[in-house]
Coordinates of C-alpha atoms in Angstrom, one line a residue:
X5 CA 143.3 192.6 117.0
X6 CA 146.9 194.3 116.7
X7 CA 150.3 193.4 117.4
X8 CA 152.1 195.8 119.1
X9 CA 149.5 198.4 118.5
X10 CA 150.3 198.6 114.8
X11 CA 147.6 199.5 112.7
X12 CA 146.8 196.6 110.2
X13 CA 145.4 197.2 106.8
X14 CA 142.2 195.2 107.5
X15 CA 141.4 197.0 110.8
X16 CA 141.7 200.1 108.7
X17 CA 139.8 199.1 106.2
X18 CA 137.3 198.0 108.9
X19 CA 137.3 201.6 110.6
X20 CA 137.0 203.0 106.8
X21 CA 133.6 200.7 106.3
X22 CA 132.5 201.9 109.6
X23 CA 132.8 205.3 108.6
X24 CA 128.6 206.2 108.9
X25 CA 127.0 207.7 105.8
X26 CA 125.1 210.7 107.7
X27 CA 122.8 211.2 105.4
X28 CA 120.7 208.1 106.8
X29 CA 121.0 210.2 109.9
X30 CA 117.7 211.8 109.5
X31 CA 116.1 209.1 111.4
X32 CA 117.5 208.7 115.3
X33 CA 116.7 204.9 115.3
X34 CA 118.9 204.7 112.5
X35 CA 121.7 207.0 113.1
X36 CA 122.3 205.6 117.0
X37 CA 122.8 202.1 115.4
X38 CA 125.4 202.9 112.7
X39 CA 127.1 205.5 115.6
X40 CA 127.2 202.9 118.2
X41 CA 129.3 200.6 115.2
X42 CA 131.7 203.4 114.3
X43 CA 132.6 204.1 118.1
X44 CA 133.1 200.5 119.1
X45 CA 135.7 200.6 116.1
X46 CA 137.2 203.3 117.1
X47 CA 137.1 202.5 120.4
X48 CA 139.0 198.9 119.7
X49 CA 141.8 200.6 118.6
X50 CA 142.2 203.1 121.0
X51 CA 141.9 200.3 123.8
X52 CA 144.7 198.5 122.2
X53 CA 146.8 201.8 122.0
X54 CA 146.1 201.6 125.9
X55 CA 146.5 197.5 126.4
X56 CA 150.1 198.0 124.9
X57 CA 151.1 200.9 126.9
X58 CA 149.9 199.1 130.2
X59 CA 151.9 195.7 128.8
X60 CA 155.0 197.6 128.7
X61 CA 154.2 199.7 132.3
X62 CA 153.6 196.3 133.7
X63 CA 156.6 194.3 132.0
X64 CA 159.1 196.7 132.2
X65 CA 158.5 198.4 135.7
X66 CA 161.8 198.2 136.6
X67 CA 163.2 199.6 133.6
X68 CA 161.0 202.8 133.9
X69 CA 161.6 205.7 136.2
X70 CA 158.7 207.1 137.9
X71 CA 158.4 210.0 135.4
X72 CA 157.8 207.2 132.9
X73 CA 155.0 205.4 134.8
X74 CA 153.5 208.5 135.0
X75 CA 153.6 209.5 131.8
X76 CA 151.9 205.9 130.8
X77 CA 149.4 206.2 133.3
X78 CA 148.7 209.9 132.0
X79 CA 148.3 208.6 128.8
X80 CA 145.8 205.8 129.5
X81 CA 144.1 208.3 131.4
X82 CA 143.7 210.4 128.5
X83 CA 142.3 207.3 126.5
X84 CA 140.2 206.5 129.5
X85 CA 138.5 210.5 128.5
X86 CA 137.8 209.5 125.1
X87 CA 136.0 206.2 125.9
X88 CA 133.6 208.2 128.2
X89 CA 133.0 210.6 125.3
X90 CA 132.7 207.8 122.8
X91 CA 130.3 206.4 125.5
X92 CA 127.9 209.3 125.6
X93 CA 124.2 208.4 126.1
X94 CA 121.5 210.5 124.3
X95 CA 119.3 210.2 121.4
X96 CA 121.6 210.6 118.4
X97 CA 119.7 213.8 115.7
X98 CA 121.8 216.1 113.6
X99 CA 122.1 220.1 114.9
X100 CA 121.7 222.6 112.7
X101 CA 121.3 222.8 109.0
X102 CA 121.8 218.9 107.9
X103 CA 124.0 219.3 105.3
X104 CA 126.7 222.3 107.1
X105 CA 126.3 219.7 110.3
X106 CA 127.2 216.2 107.6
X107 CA 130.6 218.6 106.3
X108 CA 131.8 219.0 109.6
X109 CA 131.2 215.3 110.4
X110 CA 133.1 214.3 107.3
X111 CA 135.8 216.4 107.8
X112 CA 136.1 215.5 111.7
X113 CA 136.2 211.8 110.8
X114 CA 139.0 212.1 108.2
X115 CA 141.3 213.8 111.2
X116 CA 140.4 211.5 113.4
X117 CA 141.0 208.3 111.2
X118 CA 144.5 210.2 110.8
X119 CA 144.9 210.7 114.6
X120 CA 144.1 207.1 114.9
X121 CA 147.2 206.1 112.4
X122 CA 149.2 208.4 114.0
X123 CA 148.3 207.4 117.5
X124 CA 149.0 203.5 116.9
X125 CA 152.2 204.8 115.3
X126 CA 153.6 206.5 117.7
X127 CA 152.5 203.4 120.4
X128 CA 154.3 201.3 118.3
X129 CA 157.6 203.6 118.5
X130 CA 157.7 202.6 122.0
X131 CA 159.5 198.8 121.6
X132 CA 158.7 196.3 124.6
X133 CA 162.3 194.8 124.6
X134 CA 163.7 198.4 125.5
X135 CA 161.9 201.6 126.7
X136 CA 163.8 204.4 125.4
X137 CA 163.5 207.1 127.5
X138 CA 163.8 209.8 124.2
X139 CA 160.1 207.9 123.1
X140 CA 159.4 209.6 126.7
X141 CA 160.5 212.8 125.6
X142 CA 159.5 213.4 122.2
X143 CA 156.9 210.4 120.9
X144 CA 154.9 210.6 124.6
X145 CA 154.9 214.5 124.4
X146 CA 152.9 214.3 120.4
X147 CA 151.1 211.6 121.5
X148 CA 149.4 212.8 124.6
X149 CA 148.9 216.0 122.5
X150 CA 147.0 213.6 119.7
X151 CA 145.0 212.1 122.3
X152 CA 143.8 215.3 123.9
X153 CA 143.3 216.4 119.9
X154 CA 141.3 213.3 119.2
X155 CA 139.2 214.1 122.2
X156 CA 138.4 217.8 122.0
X157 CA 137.2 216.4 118.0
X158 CA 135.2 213.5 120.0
X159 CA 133.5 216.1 121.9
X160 CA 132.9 217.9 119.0
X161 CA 131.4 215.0 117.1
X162 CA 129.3 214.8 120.5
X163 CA 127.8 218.0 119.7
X164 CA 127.4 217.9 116.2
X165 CA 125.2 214.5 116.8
X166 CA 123.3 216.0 119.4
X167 CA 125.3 214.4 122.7
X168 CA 126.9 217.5 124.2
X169 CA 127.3 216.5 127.5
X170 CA 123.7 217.7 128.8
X171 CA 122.6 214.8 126.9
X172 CA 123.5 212.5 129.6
X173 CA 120.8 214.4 132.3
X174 CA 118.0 214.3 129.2
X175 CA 114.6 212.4 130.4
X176 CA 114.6 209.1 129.0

């Protein structure tokens, strides 16, 4: 899917088309379907944010200190989070007034379609020939920061759709 964790205009464009139109929301067979496709997207990328970082942990072990591996693993962790919350069980329904609830969806995707750039960006600062160990101390720093951003907004999203995490212990 992508090489060296860059984003590519097609899987963008991809992501973009996946975007659900939450208006067709008002029926939970139909929202669950188009939310299931716009998580696996997002998904995808995220787990190749986290395949790269693991490639380099694993290639160049010798090359990073301990601190590094830590920092790696902290940040697959943090991906590991957003998977579970992309993951969420529950019938999918709006909350709230429909159209205040659709806004804050919009504007929730839009950041996270940013985050997403930004996130395969800054992966991609980290070259597989040569760690550097500034990526460690600047890019690592934003980019765990995004990914605990792009989680809270996942969480968020959660809510919004009616999966806040009690969903998970709903009778089904």
């Amino acid at each position: 899917m992508c090489n060296a964790a860059t984003v590519s205009v097609p899987e963008l464009i991809s992501l973009l088309e996946k975007i659900p139109s939450y208006n067709e929301y008002r029926s939970c067979d139909d929202a669950a379907g188009k939310e299931r496709e716009y998580r696996r997207a997002l998904g995808l990328l995220l787990k190749d944010c986290g395949d790269y970082l693991l490639n380099i942990a694993e290639k160049k072990s010798q090359i990073l200190n301990g601190d590094m591996q830590a920092m790696i693993d902290g940040l697959v962790d943090r991906i590991s989070v957003i998977f579970r919350r992309l993951d969420r069980d529950g019938m999918v329904c709006l909350v709230g007034d429909h159209d205040t609830t659709i806004a804050e969806l919009e504007d929730l995707d839009v950041r996270l379609i940013l985050l997403v750039e930004e996130t395969m960006e800054l992966v991609h600062n980290l070259e597989a020939d040569v760690p550097a160990a500034s990526w460690f101390q600047s890019e690592a720093t934003r980019l765990s920061r995004d990914l605990a951003t792009f989680s809270e907004m996942t969480e968020e999203r959660n809510y919004l759709l009616g999966l806040g995490w009690e969903s998970e212990f709903a009778m089904k």
